[in-house]
Coordinates of C-alpha atoms in Angstrom, one line a residue:
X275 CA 7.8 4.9 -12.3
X276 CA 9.3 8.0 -12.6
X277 CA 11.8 7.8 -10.0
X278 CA 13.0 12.0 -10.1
X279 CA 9.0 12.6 -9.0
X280 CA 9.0 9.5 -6.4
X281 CA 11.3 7.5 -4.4
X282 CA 14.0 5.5 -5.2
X283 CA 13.8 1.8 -5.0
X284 CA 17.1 2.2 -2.5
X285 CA 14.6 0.9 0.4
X286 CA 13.7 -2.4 -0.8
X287 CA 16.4 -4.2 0.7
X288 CA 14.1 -3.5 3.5
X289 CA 11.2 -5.2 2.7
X290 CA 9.1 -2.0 2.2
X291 CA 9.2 1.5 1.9
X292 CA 8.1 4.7 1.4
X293 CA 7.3 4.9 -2.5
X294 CA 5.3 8.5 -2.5
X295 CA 4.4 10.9 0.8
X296 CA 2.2 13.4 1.9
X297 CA 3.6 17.0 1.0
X298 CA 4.3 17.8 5.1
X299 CA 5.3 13.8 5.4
X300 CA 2.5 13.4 7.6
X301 CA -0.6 10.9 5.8
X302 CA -4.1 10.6 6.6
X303 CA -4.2 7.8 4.3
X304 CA -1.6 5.0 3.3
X305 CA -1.8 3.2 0.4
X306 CA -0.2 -0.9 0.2
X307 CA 1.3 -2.5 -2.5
X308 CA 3.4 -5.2 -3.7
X309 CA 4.2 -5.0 -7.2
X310 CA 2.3 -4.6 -10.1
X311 CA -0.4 -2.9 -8.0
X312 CA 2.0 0.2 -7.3
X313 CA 0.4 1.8 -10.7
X314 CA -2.8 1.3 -9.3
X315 CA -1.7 2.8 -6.1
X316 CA 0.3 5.6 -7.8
X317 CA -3.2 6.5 -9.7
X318 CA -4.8 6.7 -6.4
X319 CA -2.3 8.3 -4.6
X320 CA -2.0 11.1 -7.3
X321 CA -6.4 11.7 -7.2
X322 CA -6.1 11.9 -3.4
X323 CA -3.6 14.5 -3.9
X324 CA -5.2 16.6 -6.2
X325 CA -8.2 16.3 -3.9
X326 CA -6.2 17.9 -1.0
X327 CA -6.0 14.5 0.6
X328 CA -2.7 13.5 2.3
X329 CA -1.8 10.4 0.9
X330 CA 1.3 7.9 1.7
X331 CA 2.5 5.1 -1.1
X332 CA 4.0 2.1 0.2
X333 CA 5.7 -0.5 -2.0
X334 CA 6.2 -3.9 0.5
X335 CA 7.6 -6.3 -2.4
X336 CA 8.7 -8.2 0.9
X337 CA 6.7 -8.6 3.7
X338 CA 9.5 -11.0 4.8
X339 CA 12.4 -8.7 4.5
X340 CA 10.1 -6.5 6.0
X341 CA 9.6 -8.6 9.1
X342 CA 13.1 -9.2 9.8
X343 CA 14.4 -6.2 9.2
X344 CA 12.0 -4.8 11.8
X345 CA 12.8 -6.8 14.2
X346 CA 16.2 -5.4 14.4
X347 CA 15.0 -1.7 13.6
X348 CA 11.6 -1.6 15.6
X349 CA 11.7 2.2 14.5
X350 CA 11.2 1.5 11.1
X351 CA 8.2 0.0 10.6
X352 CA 6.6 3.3 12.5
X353 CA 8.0 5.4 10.0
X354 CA 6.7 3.8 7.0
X355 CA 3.5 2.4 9.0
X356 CA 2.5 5.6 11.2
X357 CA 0.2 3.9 14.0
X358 CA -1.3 7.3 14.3
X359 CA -2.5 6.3 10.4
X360 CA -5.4 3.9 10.6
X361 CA -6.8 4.5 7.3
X362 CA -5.1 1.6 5.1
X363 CA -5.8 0.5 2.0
X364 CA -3.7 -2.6 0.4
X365 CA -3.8 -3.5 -3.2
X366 CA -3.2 -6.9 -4.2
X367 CA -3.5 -8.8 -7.8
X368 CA -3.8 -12.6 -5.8
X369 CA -6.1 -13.0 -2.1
X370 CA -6.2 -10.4 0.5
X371 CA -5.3 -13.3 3.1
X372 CA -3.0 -11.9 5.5
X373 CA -3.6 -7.8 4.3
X374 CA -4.9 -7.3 8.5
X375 CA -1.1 -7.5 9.5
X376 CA -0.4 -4.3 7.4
X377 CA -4.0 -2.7 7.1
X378 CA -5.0 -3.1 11.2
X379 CA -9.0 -4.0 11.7
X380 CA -10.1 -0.5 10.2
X381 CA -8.5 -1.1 6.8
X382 CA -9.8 -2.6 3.4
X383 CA -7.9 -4.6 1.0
X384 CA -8.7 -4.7 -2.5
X385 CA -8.1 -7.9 -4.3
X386 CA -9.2 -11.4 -5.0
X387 CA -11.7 -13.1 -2.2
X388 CA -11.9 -16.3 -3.5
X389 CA -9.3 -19.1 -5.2
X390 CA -9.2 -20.4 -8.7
X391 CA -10.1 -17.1 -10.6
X392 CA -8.7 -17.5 -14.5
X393 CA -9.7 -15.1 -17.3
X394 CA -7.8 -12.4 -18.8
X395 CA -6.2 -9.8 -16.4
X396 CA -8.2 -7.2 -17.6
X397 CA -11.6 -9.0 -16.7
X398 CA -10.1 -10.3 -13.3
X399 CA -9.2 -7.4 -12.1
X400 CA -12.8 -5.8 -12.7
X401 CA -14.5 -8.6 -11.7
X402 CA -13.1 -8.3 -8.1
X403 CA -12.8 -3.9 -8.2
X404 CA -9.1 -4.0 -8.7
X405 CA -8.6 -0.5 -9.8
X406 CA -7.1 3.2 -8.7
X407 CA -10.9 3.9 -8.7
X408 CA -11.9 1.6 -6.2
X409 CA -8.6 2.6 -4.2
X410 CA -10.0 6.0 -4.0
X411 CA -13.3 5.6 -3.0
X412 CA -11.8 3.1 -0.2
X413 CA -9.3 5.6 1.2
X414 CA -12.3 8.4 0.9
X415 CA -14.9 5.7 2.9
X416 CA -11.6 5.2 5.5
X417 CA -11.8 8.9 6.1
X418 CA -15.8 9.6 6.6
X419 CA -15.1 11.1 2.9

């Protein structure tokens, strides 16, 4: 990632943080991911841009770290998880078991639904719509787009 056009990685002592923003800081949309996904959201969150779409990036590496560090700073999980921003998509390589914590009821998470998936990453990933594409059209379906 090009780290002079989005955040630093300075946050991830925290569990999560805000990876890309909305240009007024203020999302209609916020994008989830973990790791590898991040490109994937990046894509995304770059299309919804250009698109006029207010878009958020999340990186949560941690959802542990997260957690705890929370608990201590209750603030912080409202500024990089607006509750006024029900429109949540998570991207995740492995199962989307546990995504509702992060995504609320109205979300969608994109990754694998079932166990014991091998082939080549390439194949997996568009046998199950893991792509920037299918993170778009989510976020767009999210907003009545």
């Amino acid at each position: 990632l090009d780290r002079a056009k989005y955040a630093s990685a300075e946050g991830v002592h925290k569990g999560a943080y805000v990876l890309a923003d909305a240009p007024n800081g203020k999302p209609s949309v916020i994008l989830i991911g973990t790791g590898t996904e991040l490109s994937l959201a990046v894509e995304a969150y770059e299309q919804l841009t250009a698109a006029g779409i207010a878009a958020r990036v999340v990186s949560l590496p941690s959802t542990e770290l997260f957690e705890h560090y929370c608990q201590h700073h209750p603030e912080y999980r409202e500024q990089v998880f607006p509750a006024s921003v029900t429109a949540r998509v998570s991207i995740e390589m492995g199962s989307t078991f546990g995504w509702d914590r992060y995504i609320g009821s109205r979300g969608i998470a994109i990754g694998m639904t079932t166990f014991g998936a091998s082939a080549p990453l390439k194949d997996v990933m568009a046998h199950f719509g893991i792509s920037s594409a299918a993170v778009v059209t989510a976020a767009k379906r999210l907003l009545g787009q």
